[in-house]
Amino acid sequence: MKLLVINGPNLNMLGVREPDIYGRTTYADLCEQIEAHAEKIGVQVELYQSNHEGDLVDKIQEAYGKIDGIVINPGAYTHTSVAILDALKAVAIPAVEVHISEVDKREDFRQISYVRLACCATIAGHGLDGYLEAMDLLRERYEG
Ligand code: DQA
C-alpha cells in the first residue's frame, strides 16, 4: 500500500508558527514521525508540502493510479478551495482530512471545510498524532 501525505500552506512553518496552537515540533520532525509510523504499519509513504493551491491540485492529480490513500491537511485552503475538493473527487482516492488544531472550536471562518466533502474521515484537534491516526484509518480501510 502506498500513502501520500499532503500538507498545505504554512505547515512548513510548524515549530515556529503560533506554537501555542500548533506546538513546537517542526515540519522535519513531523516527516520523521510519519516515515517511522509508515515503516511500523508496513506501508510506503510519500510526503509533499506546498504553499500553492495549484501545486496541491497537481500533486493530487499525479496520485491517480499510483496512490492508495491520501492524508491531507490543506491548511487555510481547507476553508476556501473548491479546486482541491474537485481534485480529490476527480481521483476518487480514499482521503482523510487532518487538522492539528481543533478547527471546529476556532474562528467562524474555520468551521467551513470544502475538502471534507471528498474525505472519508476528518481528524481534528489531535495534534500531530492526527496524521498517524489517519494513516491507520486508511490502512484498515485498504486491508478491508
Ligand atoms: C490547520 C487549521 C487551518 O484553519 C489553518 O489555516 C492551518 C492549519 C490545522 O492543522 O489545524 O493552516 O489546518
mmCIF file of N, CA and C and ligand atoms in Angstrom:
data_model
loop_
_atom_site.group_PDB
_atom_site.id
_atom_site.type_symbol
_atom_site.label_atom_id
_atom_site.label_comp_id
_atom_site.label_asym_id
_atom_site.label_seq_id
_atom_site.Cartn_x
_atom_site.Cartn_y
_atom_site.Cartn_z
ATOM 1 N N MET A 1 0.843 -1.203 0.000
ATOM 2 C CA MET A 1 0.000 0.000 0.000
ATOM 3 C C MET A 1 0.872 1.244 0.000
ATOM 4 N N LYS A 2 0.466 2.234 -0.797
ATOM 5 C CA LYS A 2 1.233 3.486 -0.851
ATOM 6 C C LYS A 2 0.352 4.671 -0.448
ATOM 7 N N LEU A 3 0.816 5.390 0.578
ATOM 8 C CA LEU A 3 0.093 6.567 1.055
ATOM 9 C C LEU A 3 0.816 7.841 0.630
ATOM 10 N N LEU A 4 0.030 8.880 0.410
ATOM 11 C CA LEU A 4 0.570 10.222 0.133
ATOM 12 C C LEU A 4 0.084 11.146 1.242
ATOM 13 N N VAL A 5 1.013 11.814 1.909
ATOM 14 C CA VAL A 5 0.646 12.765 2.968
ATOM 15 C C VAL A 5 0.924 14.174 2.446
ATOM 16 N N ILE A 6 -0.142 14.949 2.310
ATOM 17 C CA ILE A 6 -0.042 16.288 1.722
ATOM 18 C C ILE A 6 -0.278 17.342 2.800
ATOM 19 N N ASN A 7 0.621 18.301 2.864
ATOM 20 C CA ASN A 7 0.439 19.454 3.751
ATOM 21 C C ASN A 7 0.403 20.729 2.921
ATOM 22 N N GLY A 8 -0.548 21.578 3.245
ATOM 23 C CA GLY A 8 -0.727 22.834 2.522
ATOM 24 C C GLY A 8 0.039 23.989 3.143
ATOM 25 N N PRO A 9 -0.401 25.214 2.838
ATOM 26 C CA PRO A 9 0.355 26.420 3.180
ATOM 27 C C PRO A 9 0.632 26.582 4.672
ATOM 28 N N ASN A 10 1.840 27.024 4.932
ATOM 29 C CA ASN A 10 2.329 27.388 6.271
ATOM 30 C C ASN A 10 2.610 26.199 7.180
ATOM 31 N N LEU A 11 2.330 25.002 6.694
ATOM 32 C CA LEU A 11 2.641 23.838 7.543
ATOM 33 C C LEU A 11 4.139 23.537 7.543
ATOM 34 N N ASN A 12 4.866 24.084 6.557
ATOM 35 C CA ASN A 12 6.338 24.021 6.608
ATOM 36 C C ASN A 12 6.889 24.881 7.746
ATOM 37 N N MET A 13 6.051 25.738 8.316
ATOM 38 C CA MET A 13 6.480 26.624 9.418
ATOM 39 C C MET A 13 6.158 26.038 10.795
ATOM 40 N N LEU A 14 5.767 24.766 10.818
ATOM 41 C CA LEU A 14 5.481 24.118 12.108
ATOM 42 C C LEU A 14 6.693 24.237 13.021
ATOM 43 N N GLY A 15 6.423 24.449 14.301
ATOM 44 C CA GLY A 15 7.506 24.618 15.267
ATOM 45 C C GLY A 15 7.831 26.084 15.486
ATOM 46 N N VAL A 16 7.522 26.908 14.457
ATOM 47 C CA VAL A 16 7.786 28.351 14.518
ATOM 48 C C VAL A 16 6.457 29.100 14.614
ATOM 49 N N ARG A 17 5.493 28.634 13.800
ATOM 50 C CA ARG A 17 4.225 29.373 13.690
ATOM 51 C C ARG A 17 3.333 29.086 14.904
ATOM 52 N N GLU A 18 2.809 30.125 15.494
ATOM 53 C CA GLU A 18 1.827 30.032 16.586
ATOM 54 C C GLU A 18 1.982 28.754 17.422
ATOM 55 N N PRO A 19 3.095 28.622 18.143
ATOM 56 C CA PRO A 19 3.349 27.360 18.860
ATOM 57 C C PRO A 19 2.290 27.026 19.918
ATOM 58 N N ASP A 20 1.588 28.053 20.405
ATOM 59 C CA ASP A 20 0.512 27.785 21.371
ATOM 60 C C ASP A 20 -0.626 27.000 20.719
ATOM 61 N N ILE A 21 -0.769 27.130 19.407
ATOM 62 C CA ILE A 21 -1.830 26.389 18.694
ATOM 63 C C ILE A 21 -1.269 25.108 18.060
ATOM 64 N N TYR A 22 -0.097 25.245 17.402
ATOM 65 C CA TYR A 22 0.401 24.132 16.581
ATOM 66 C C TYR A 22 1.564 23.363 17.210
ATOM 67 N N GLY A 23 2.030 23.808 18.377
ATOM 68 C CA GLY A 23 3.115 23.096 19.062
ATOM 69 C C GLY A 23 4.498 23.515 18.587
ATOM 70 N N ARG A 24 5.507 22.878 19.139
ATOM 71 C CA ARG A 24 6.901 23.263 18.859
ATOM 72 C C ARG A 24 7.625 22.251 17.971
ATOM 73 N N THR A 25 6.916 21.201 17.587
ATOM 74 C CA THR A 25 7.535 20.198 16.709
ATOM 75 C C THR A 25 7.639 20.772 15.291
ATOM 76 N N THR A 26 8.791 20.590 14.665
ATOM 77 C CA THR A 26 8.998 21.163 13.323
ATOM 78 C C THR A 26 8.395 20.261 12.239
ATOM 79 N N TYR A 27 8.296 20.818 11.026
ATOM 80 C CA TYR A 27 7.796 20.032 9.897
ATOM 81 C C TYR A 27 8.730 18.844 9.624
ATOM 82 N N ALA A 28 10.043 19.085 9.762
ATOM 83 C CA ALA A 28 11.008 17.982 9.529
ATOM 84 C C ALA A 28 10.768 16.858 10.539
ATOM 85 N N ASP A 29 10.504 17.232 11.793
ATOM 86 C CA ASP A 29 10.218 16.207 12.821
ATOM 87 C C ASP A 29 8.930 15.452 12.486
ATOM 88 N N LEU A 30 7.922 16.198 12.029
ATOM 89 C CA LEU A 30 6.656 15.552 11.642
ATOM 90 C C LEU A 30 6.918 14.524 10.533
ATOM 91 N N CYS A 31 7.719 14.919 9.554
ATOM 92 C CA CYS A 31 8.022 13.997 8.444
ATOM 93 C C CYS A 31 8.693 12.735 8.976
ATOM 94 N N GLU A 32 9.601 12.899 9.917
ATOM 95 C CA GLU A 32 10.282 11.727 10.502
ATOM 96 C C GLU A 32 9.275 10.821 11.204
ATOM 97 N N GLN A 33 8.359 11.442 11.968
ATOM 98 C CA GLN A 33 7.344 10.648 12.690
ATOM 99 C C GLN A 33 6.475 9.864 11.708
ATOM 100 N N ILE A 34 6.099 10.522 10.609
ATOM 101 C CA ILE A 34 5.238 9.875 9.611
ATOM 102 C C ILE A 34 5.983 8.715 8.955
ATOM 103 N N GLU A 35 7.265 8.950 8.618
ATOM 104 C CA GLU A 35 8.050 7.889 7.973
ATOM 105 C C GLU A 35 8.243 6.697 8.909
ATOM 106 N N ALA A 36 8.496 6.973 10.200
ATOM 107 C CA ALA A 36 8.677 5.895 11.182
ATOM 108 C C ALA A 36 7.366 5.120 11.341
ATOM 109 N N HIS A 37 6.250 5.840 11.350
ATOM 110 C CA HIS A 37 4.956 5.174 11.512
ATOM 111 C C HIS A 37 4.633 4.311 10.288
ATOM 112 N N ALA A 38 4.965 4.809 9.118
ATOM 113 C CA ALA A 38 4.722 4.053 7.880
ATOM 114 C C ALA A 38 5.473 2.724 7.940
ATOM 115 N N GLU A 39 6.714 2.793 8.396
ATOM 116 C CA GLU A 39 7.511 1.568 8.493
ATOM 117 C C GLU A 39 6.862 0.601 9.479
ATOM 118 N N LYS A 40 6.414 1.166 10.619
ATOM 119 C CA LYS A 40 5.804 0.343 11.672
ATOM 120 C C LYS A 40 4.553 -0.388 11.178
ATOM 121 N N ILE A 41 3.721 0.309 10.407
ATOM 122 C CA ILE A 41 2.461 -0.317 9.977
ATOM 123 C C ILE A 41 2.588 -0.995 8.594
ATOM 124 N N GLY A 42 3.784 -0.941 8.034
ATOM 125 C CA GLY A 42 4.045 -1.677 6.793
ATOM 126 C C GLY A 42 3.439 -1.070 5.549
ATOM 127 N N VAL A 43 3.512 0.266 5.438
ATOM 128 C CA VAL A 43 3.050 0.924 4.207
ATOM 129 C C VAL A 43 4.172 1.810 3.666
ATOM 130 N N GLN A 44 4.098 2.086 2.380
ATOM 131 C CA GLN A 44 5.024 3.065 1.789
ATOM 132 C C GLN A 44 4.403 4.448 1.945
ATOM 133 N N VAL A 45 5.238 5.461 2.081
ATOM 134 C CA VAL A 45 4.673 6.804 2.223
ATOM 135 C C VAL A 45 5.475 7.816 1.417
ATOM 136 N N GLU A 46 4.742 8.751 0.821
ATOM 137 C CA GLU A 46 5.367 9.891 0.148
ATOM 138 C C GLU A 46 4.866 11.154 0.839
ATOM 139 N N LEU A 47 5.767 12.099 1.072
ATOM 140 C CA LEU A 47 5.391 13.348 1.756
ATOM 141 C C LEU A 47 5.469 14.508 0.780
ATOM 142 N N TYR A 48 4.517 15.428 0.881
ATOM 143 C CA TYR A 48 4.520 16.590 -0.012
ATOM 144 C C TYR A 48 3.974 17.790 0.728
ATOM 145 N N GLN A 49 4.653 18.914 0.574
ATOM 146 C CA GLN A 49 4.154 20.175 1.161
ATOM 147 C C GLN A 49 4.287 21.269 0.120
ATOM 148 N N SER A 50 3.245 22.105 0.019
ATOM 149 C CA SER A 50 3.339 23.279 -0.851
ATOM 150 C C SER A 50 2.487 24.401 -0.281
ATOM 151 N N ASN A 51 2.921 25.619 -0.583
ATOM 152 C CA ASN A 51 2.144 26.800 -0.190
ATOM 153 C C ASN A 51 1.205 27.254 -1.306
ATOM 154 N N HIS A 52 1.180 26.482 -2.426
ATOM 155 C CA HIS A 52 0.470 26.943 -3.621
ATOM 156 C C HIS A 52 -0.685 26.013 -3.983
ATOM 157 N N GLU A 53 -1.850 26.584 -4.127
ATOM 158 C CA GLU A 53 -3.066 25.797 -4.374
ATOM 159 C C GLU A 53 -2.943 24.924 -5.624
ATOM 160 N N GLY A 54 -2.464 25.511 -6.728
ATOM 161 C CA GLY A 54 -2.364 24.759 -7.984
ATOM 162 C C GLY A 54 -1.387 23.591 -7.871
ATOM 163 N N ASP A 55 -0.309 23.796 -7.117
ATOM 164 C CA ASP A 55 0.653 22.695 -6.921
ATOM 165 C C ASP A 55 0.008 21.546 -6.151
ATOM 166 N N LEU A 56 -0.852 21.888 -5.195
ATOM 167 C CA LEU A 56 -1.548 20.847 -4.421
ATOM 168 C C LEU A 56 -2.501 20.078 -5.337
ATOM 169 N N VAL A 57 -3.183 20.805 -6.210
ATOM 170 C CA VAL A 57 -4.084 20.168 -7.194
ATOM 171 C C VAL A 57 -3.274 19.250 -8.116
ATOM 172 N N ASP A 58 -2.120 19.742 -8.597
ATOM 173 C CA ASP A 58 -1.269 18.920 -9.483
ATOM 174 C C ASP A 58 -0.845 17.628 -8.780
ATOM 175 N N LYS A 59 -0.457 17.758 -7.505
ATOM 176 C CA LYS A 59 0.027 16.580 -6.760
ATOM 177 C C LYS A 59 -1.096 15.551 -6.598
ATOM 178 N N ILE A 60 -2.297 16.021 -6.304
ATOM 179 C CA ILE A 60 -3.443 15.102 -6.157
ATOM 180 C C ILE A 60 -3.707 14.403 -7.496
ATOM 181 N N GLN A 61 -3.667 15.160 -8.574
ATOM 182 C CA GLN A 61 -3.900 14.555 -9.897
ATOM 183 C C GLN A 61 -2.839 13.506 -10.229
ATOM 184 N N GLU A 62 -1.575 13.816 -9.882
ATOM 185 C CA GLU A 62 -0.466 12.870 -10.152
ATOM 186 C C GLU A 62 -0.644 11.554 -9.396
ATOM 187 N N ALA A 63 -1.385 11.613 -8.294
ATOM 188 C CA ALA A 63 -1.563 10.416 -7.458
ATOM 189 C C ALA A 63 -2.474 9.379 -8.126
ATOM 190 N N TYR A 64 -3.232 9.821 -9.130
ATOM 191 C CA TYR A 64 -4.205 8.924 -9.767
ATOM 192 C C TYR A 64 -3.513 7.678 -10.329
ATOM 193 N N GLY A 65 -3.988 6.519 -9.909
ATOM 194 C CA GLY A 65 -3.429 5.263 -10.413
ATOM 195 C C GLY A 65 -2.149 4.819 -9.732
ATOM 196 N N LYS A 66 -1.618 5.657 -8.814
ATOM 197 C CA LYS A 66 -0.328 5.327 -8.172
ATOM 198 C C LYS A 66 -0.431 5.222 -6.658
ATOM 199 N N ILE A 67 -1.417 5.891 -6.085
ATOM 200 C CA ILE A 67 -1.506 6.039 -4.625
ATOM 201 C C ILE A 67 -2.821 5.424 -4.142
ATOM 202 N N ASP A 68 -2.750 4.746 -2.979
ATOM 203 C CA ASP A 68 -3.940 4.046 -2.459
ATOM 204 C C ASP A 68 -4.692 4.829 -1.386
ATOM 205 N N GLY A 69 -4.058 5.859 -0.843
ATOM 206 C CA GLY A 69 -4.735 6.650 0.191
ATOM 207 C C GLY A 69 -4.033 7.982 0.372
ATOM 208 N N ILE A 70 -4.821 9.024 0.633
ATOM 209 C CA ILE A 70 -4.252 10.370 0.810
ATOM 210 C C ILE A 70 -4.617 10.891 2.193
ATOM 211 N N VAL A 71 -3.597 11.347 2.925
ATOM 212 C CA VAL A 71 -3.803 12.098 4.172
ATOM 213 C C VAL A 71 -3.547 13.548 3.799
ATOM 214 N N ILE A 72 -4.530 14.414 4.062
ATOM 215 C CA ILE A 72 -4.348 15.801 3.622
ATOM 216 C C ILE A 72 -4.704 16.807 4.706
ATOM 217 N N ASN A 73 -3.748 17.696 4.982
ATOM 218 C CA ASN A 73 -4.024 18.883 5.789
ATOM 219 C C ASN A 73 -3.839 20.070 4.845
ATOM 220 N N PRO A 74 -4.941 20.580 4.293
ATOM 221 C CA PRO A 74 -4.810 21.641 3.295
ATOM 222 C C PRO A 74 -4.562 23.027 3.905
ATOM 223 N N GLY A 75 -4.362 23.096 5.236
ATOM 224 C CA GLY A 75 -4.148 24.397 5.879
ATOM 225 C C GLY A 75 -5.320 25.317 5.585
ATOM 226 N N ALA A 76 -5.016 26.575 5.314
ATOM 227 C CA ALA A 76 -6.079 27.562 5.091
ATOM 228 C C ALA A 76 -6.923 27.256 3.856
ATOM 229 N N TYR A 77 -6.362 26.500 2.895
ATOM 230 C CA TYR A 77 -7.160 26.159 1.699
ATOM 231 C C TYR A 77 -8.344 25.251 2.026
ATOM 232 N N THR A 78 -8.298 24.622 3.195
ATOM 233 C CA THR A 78 -9.448 23.836 3.668
ATOM 234 C C THR A 78 -10.735 24.637 3.519
ATOM 235 N N HIS A 79 -10.623 25.913 3.918
ATOM 236 C CA HIS A 79 -11.803 26.752 4.098
ATOM 237 C C HIS A 79 -12.191 27.534 2.843
ATOM 238 N N THR A 80 -11.389 27.382 1.781
ATOM 239 C CA THR A 80 -11.638 28.202 0.581
ATOM 240 C C THR A 80 -11.623 27.421 -0.730
ATOM 241 N N SER A 81 -10.961 26.250 -0.757
ATOM 242 C CA SER A 81 -10.602 25.686 -2.069
ATOM 243 C C SER A 81 -11.579 24.653 -2.626
ATOM 244 N N VAL A 82 -12.352 25.107 -3.590
ATOM 245 C CA VAL A 82 -13.186 24.188 -4.354
ATOM 246 C C VAL A 82 -12.291 23.383 -5.308
ATOM 247 N N ALA A 83 -11.163 23.975 -5.719
ATOM 248 C CA ALA A 83 -10.245 23.291 -6.651
ATOM 249 C C ALA A 83 -9.645 22.038 -6.012
ATOM 250 N N ILE A 84 -9.267 22.132 -4.738
ATOM 251 C CA ILE A 84 -8.708 20.945 -4.066
ATOM 252 C C ILE A 84 -9.814 19.911 -3.847
ATOM 253 N N LEU A 85 -11.003 20.366 -3.467
ATOM 254 C CA LEU A 85 -12.147 19.451 -3.348
ATOM 255 C C LEU A 85 -12.364 18.707 -4.669
ATOM 256 N N ASP A 86 -12.394 19.445 -5.777
ATOM 257 C CA ASP A 86 -12.661 18.832 -7.084
ATOM 258 C C ASP A 86 -11.563 17.853 -7.472
ATOM 259 N N ALA A 87 -10.305 18.183 -7.130
ATOM 260 C CA ALA A 87 -9.185 17.282 -7.453
ATOM 261 C C ALA A 87 -9.339 15.965 -6.689
ATOM 262 N N LEU A 88 -9.682 16.061 -5.410
ATOM 263 C CA LEU A 88 -9.876 14.835 -4.611
ATOM 264 C C LEU A 88 -11.023 14.013 -5.173
ATOM 265 N N LYS A 89 -12.096 14.702 -5.574
ATOM 266 C CA LYS A 89 -13.238 13.975 -6.163
ATOM 267 C C LYS A 89 -12.842 13.347 -7.489
ATOM 268 N N ALA A 90 -12.034 14.041 -8.265
ATOM 269 C CA ALA A 90 -11.636 13.559 -9.597
ATOM 270 C C ALA A 90 -10.853 12.255 -9.496
ATOM 271 N N VAL A 91 -9.891 12.191 -8.566
ATOM 272 C CA VAL A 91 -9.057 10.981 -8.491
ATOM 273 C C VAL A 91 -9.748 9.861 -7.717
ATOM 274 N N ALA A 92 -10.714 10.261 -6.858
ATOM 275 C CA ALA A 92 -11.503 9.285 -6.067
ATOM 276 C C ALA A 92 -10.623 8.324 -5.262
ATOM 277 N N ILE A 93 -9.504 8.812 -4.764
ATOM 278 C CA ILE A 93 -8.643 8.012 -3.876
ATOM 279 C C ILE A 93 -9.139 8.257 -2.447
ATOM 280 N N PRO A 94 -9.305 7.199 -1.626
ATOM 281 C CA PRO A 94 -9.752 7.428 -0.254
ATOM 282 C C PRO A 94 -8.841 8.457 0.443
ATOM 283 N N ALA A 95 -9.460 9.473 1.038
ATOM 284 C CA ALA A 95 -8.685 10.564 1.639
ATOM 285 C C ALA A 95 -9.196 10.863 3.045
ATOM 286 N N VAL A 96 -8.268 11.193 3.931
ATOM 287 C CA VAL A 96 -8.628 11.613 5.296
ATOM 288 C C VAL A 96 -8.097 13.027 5.507
ATOM 289 N N GLU A 97 -8.990 13.898 5.974
ATOM 290 C CA GLU A 97 -8.653 15.291 6.278
ATOM 291 C C GLU A 97 -8.096 15.360 7.703
ATOM 292 N N VAL A 98 -6.962 16.032 7.847
ATOM 293 C CA VAL A 98 -6.353 16.182 9.176
ATOM 294 C C VAL A 98 -6.158 17.662 9.487
ATOM 295 N N HIS A 99 -6.486 18.027 10.727
ATOM 296 C CA HIS A 99 -6.133 19.358 11.242
ATOM 297 C C HIS A 99 -5.480 19.182 12.595
ATOM 298 N N ILE A 100 -4.374 19.854 12.787
ATOM 299 C CA ILE A 100 -3.640 19.760 14.052
ATOM 300 C C ILE A 100 -4.483 20.375 15.175
ATOM 301 N N SER A 101 -5.068 21.512 14.884
ATOM 302 C CA SER A 101 -5.870 22.223 15.892
ATOM 303 C C SER A 101 -7.332 21.798 15.815
ATOM 304 N N GLU A 102 -8.069 22.213 16.850
ATOM 305 C CA GLU A 102 -9.497 21.878 16.888
ATOM 306 C C GLU A 102 -10.259 22.954 16.107
ATOM 307 N N VAL A 103 -10.241 22.817 14.793
ATOM 308 C CA VAL A 103 -10.798 23.870 13.930
ATOM 309 C C VAL A 103 -12.248 24.215 14.273
ATOM 310 N N ASP A 104 -13.009 23.223 14.692
ATOM 311 C CA ASP A 104 -14.433 23.462 14.968
ATOM 312 C C ASP A 104 -14.652 24.374 16.175
ATOM 313 N N LYS A 105 -13.630 24.560 16.985
ATOM 314 C CA LYS A 105 -13.772 25.439 18.159
ATOM 315 C C LYS A 105 -13.047 26.773 17.960
ATOM 316 N N ARG A 106 -12.610 27.061 16.723
ATOM 317 C CA ARG A 106 -11.880 28.302 16.463
ATOM 318 C C ARG A 106 -12.784 29.314 15.741
ATOM 319 N N GLU A 107 -12.190 30.218 14.971
ATOM 320 C CA GLU A 107 -12.973 31.278 14.326
ATOM 321 C C GLU A 107 -14.054 30.688 13.398
ATOM 322 N N ASP A 108 -15.107 31.481 13.185
ATOM 323 C CA ASP A 108 -16.216 31.020 12.338
ATOM 324 C C ASP A 108 -15.746 30.576 10.954
ATOM 325 N N PHE A 109 -14.784 31.344 10.384
ATOM 326 C CA PHE A 109 -14.379 31.018 9.005
ATOM 327 C C PHE A 109 -13.671 29.670 8.911
ATOM 328 N N ARG A 110 -13.223 29.128 10.055
ATOM 329 C CA ARG A 110 -12.580 27.808 10.033
ATOM 330 C C ARG A 110 -13.597 26.666 10.169
ATOM 331 N N GLN A 111 -14.856 27.012 10.343
ATOM 332 C CA GLN A 111 -15.889 25.976 10.504
ATOM 333 C C GLN A 111 -16.261 25.333 9.167
ATOM 334 N N ILE A 112 -15.934 26.066 8.090
ATOM 335 C CA ILE A 112 -16.275 25.534 6.761
ATOM 336 C C ILE A 112 -15.098 24.726 6.226
ATOM 337 N N SER A 113 -15.375 23.515 5.761
ATOM 338 C CA SER A 113 -14.340 22.733 5.076
ATOM 339 C C SER A 113 -14.904 22.219 3.765
ATOM 340 N N TYR A 114 -14.317 22.676 2.676
ATOM 341 C CA TYR A 114 -14.732 22.164 1.365
ATOM 342 C C TYR A 114 -14.197 20.750 1.152
ATOM 343 N N VAL A 115 -12.916 20.541 1.534
ATOM 344 C CA VAL A 115 -12.299 19.229 1.259
ATOM 345 C C VAL A 115 -13.018 18.092 1.981
ATOM 346 N N ARG A 116 -13.614 18.412 3.113
ATOM 347 C CA ARG A 116 -14.306 17.379 3.908
ATOM 348 C C ARG A 116 -15.311 16.597 3.066
ATOM 349 N N LEU A 117 -15.888 17.284 2.075
ATOM 350 C CA LEU A 117 -16.915 16.659 1.226
ATOM 351 C C LEU A 117 -16.351 15.505 0.392
ATOM 352 N N ALA A 118 -15.014 15.490 0.245
ATOM 353 C CA ALA A 118 -14.404 14.419 -0.561
ATOM 354 C C ALA A 118 -13.601 13.450 0.307
ATOM 355 N N CYS A 119 -13.748 13.566 1.626
ATOM 356 C CA CYS A 119 -12.939 12.733 2.525
ATOM 357 C C CYS A 119 -13.813 11.704 3.240
ATOM 358 N N CYS A 120 -13.228 10.543 3.544
ATOM 359 C CA CYS A 120 -13.999 9.500 4.243
ATOM 360 C C CYS A 120 -13.954 9.733 5.752
ATOM 361 N N ALA A 121 -13.046 10.576 6.230
ATOM 362 C CA ALA A 121 -12.998 10.895 7.671
ATOM 363 C C ALA A 121 -12.256 12.210 7.870
ATOM 364 N N THR A 122 -12.510 12.808 9.044
ATOM 365 C CA THR A 122 -11.793 14.026 9.450
ATOM 366 C C THR A 122 -11.245 13.799 10.845
ATOM 367 N N ILE A 123 -9.979 14.153 11.040
ATOM 368 C CA ILE A 123 -9.377 14.092 12.377
ATOM 369 C C ILE A 123 -8.870 15.491 12.698
ATOM 370 N N ALA A 124 -9.431 16.102 13.732
ATOM 371 C CA ALA A 124 -9.045 17.471 14.078
ATOM 372 C C ALA A 124 -8.816 17.581 15.574
ATOM 373 N N GLY A 125 -7.780 18.322 15.937
ATOM 374 C CA GLY A 125 -7.537 18.590 17.349
ATOM 375 C C GLY A 125 -6.743 17.520 18.066
ATOM 376 N N HIS A 126 -6.169 16.593 17.329
ATOM 377 C CA HIS A 126 -5.356 15.537 17.948
ATOM 378 C C HIS A 126 -3.864 15.840 17.816
ATOM 379 N N GLY A 127 -3.542 17.080 17.459
ATOM 380 C CA GLY A 127 -2.138 17.438 17.276
ATOM 381 C C GLY A 127 -1.529 16.639 16.134
ATOM 382 N N LEU A 128 -0.219 16.416 16.208
ATOM 383 C CA LEU A 128 0.462 15.706 15.111
ATOM 384 C C LEU A 128 0.075 14.232 15.053
ATOM 385 N N ASP A 129 -0.388 13.684 16.172
ATOM 386 C CA ASP A 129 -0.844 12.285 16.176
ATOM 387 C C ASP A 129 -1.958 12.060 15.153
ATOM 388 N N GLY A 130 -2.695 13.123 14.829
ATOM 389 C CA GLY A 130 -3.791 13.009 13.873
ATOM 390 C C GLY A 130 -3.332 12.442 12.537
ATOM 391 N N TYR A 131 -2.114 12.802 12.114
ATOM 392 C CA TYR A 131 -1.597 12.282 10.840
ATOM 393 C C TYR A 131 -1.424 10.760 10.919
ATOM 394 N N LEU A 132 -0.909 10.311 12.066
ATOM 395 C CA LEU A 132 -0.639 8.872 12.227
ATOM 396 C C LEU A 132 -1.959 8.110 12.322
ATOM 397 N N GLU A 133 -2.940 8.712 13.017
ATOM 398 C CA GLU A 133 -4.269 8.081 13.116
ATOM 399 C C GLU A 133 -4.907 7.976 11.724
ATOM 400 N N ALA A 134 -4.716 9.008 10.921
ATOM 401 C CA ALA A 134 -5.272 8.996 9.558
ATOM 402 C C ALA A 134 -4.633 7.879 8.733
ATOM 403 N N MET A 135 -3.322 7.695 8.905
ATOM 404 C CA MET A 135 -2.627 6.613 8.193
ATOM 405 C C MET A 135 -3.206 5.258 8.609
ATOM 406 N N ASP A 136 -3.430 5.097 9.907
ATOM 407 C CA ASP A 136 -4.014 3.840 10.410
ATOM 408 C C ASP A 136 -5.388 3.599 9.789
ATOM 409 N N LEU A 137 -6.204 4.655 9.758
ATOM 410 C CA LEU A 137 -7.562 4.533 9.203
ATOM 411 C C LEU A 137 -7.515 4.074 7.749
ATOM 412 N N LEU A 138 -6.642 4.702 6.968
ATOM 413 C CA LEU A 138 -6.573 4.363 5.540
ATOM 414 C C LEU A 138 -6.052 2.949 5.337
ATOM 415 N N ARG A 139 -5.111 2.542 6.184
ATOM 416 C CA ARG A 139 -4.579 1.178 6.074
ATOM 417 C C ARG A 139 -5.669 0.161 6.399
ATOM 418 N N GLU A 140 -6.411 0.414 7.503
ATOM 419 C CA GLU A 140 -7.503 -0.508 7.878
ATOM 420 C C GLU A 140 -8.514 -0.620 6.744
ATOM 421 N N ARG A 141 -8.853 0.522 6.165
ATOM 422 C CA ARG A 141 -9.828 0.553 5.077
ATOM 423 C C ARG A 141 -9.312 -0.242 3.873
ATOM 424 N N TYR A 142 -8.026 -0.094 3.570
ATOM 425 C CA TYR A 142 -7.414 -0.772 2.419
ATOM 426 C C TYR A 142 -7.373 -2.282 2.626
ATOM 427 N N GLU A 143 -7.018 -2.660 3.894
ATOM 428 C CA GLU A 143 -6.942 -4.096 4.207
ATOM 429 C C GLU A 143 -8.321 -4.718 4.180
ATOM 430 N N GLY A 144 -9.340 -3.866 4.392
ATOM 431 C CA GLY A 144 -10.740 -4.274 4.288
ATOM 432 C C GLY A 144 -11.196 -5.185 5.388
HETATM 433 C C1 DQA B 1 -4.972 23.865 10.190
HETATM 434 C C2 DQA B 1 -6.168 24.747 10.537
HETATM 435 C C3 DQA B 1 -6.379 25.788 9.462
HETATM 436 O O1 DQA B 1 -7.503 26.604 9.797
HETATM 437 C C4 DQA B 1 -5.162 26.674 9.335
HETATM 438 O O2 DQA B 1 -5.344 27.625 8.313
HETATM 439 C C5 DQA B 1 -3.914 25.895 9.146
HETATM 440 C C6 DQA B 1 -3.726 24.685 9.917
HETATM 441 C C7 DQA B 1 -4.665 22.851 11.302
HETATM 442 O O3 DQA B 1 -3.877 21.943 11.043
HETATM 443 O O4 DQA B 1 -5.153 22.977 12.423
HETATM 444 O O5 DQA B 1 -3.018 26.298 8.410
HETATM 445 O O6 DQA B 1 -5.297 23.116 9.025
#
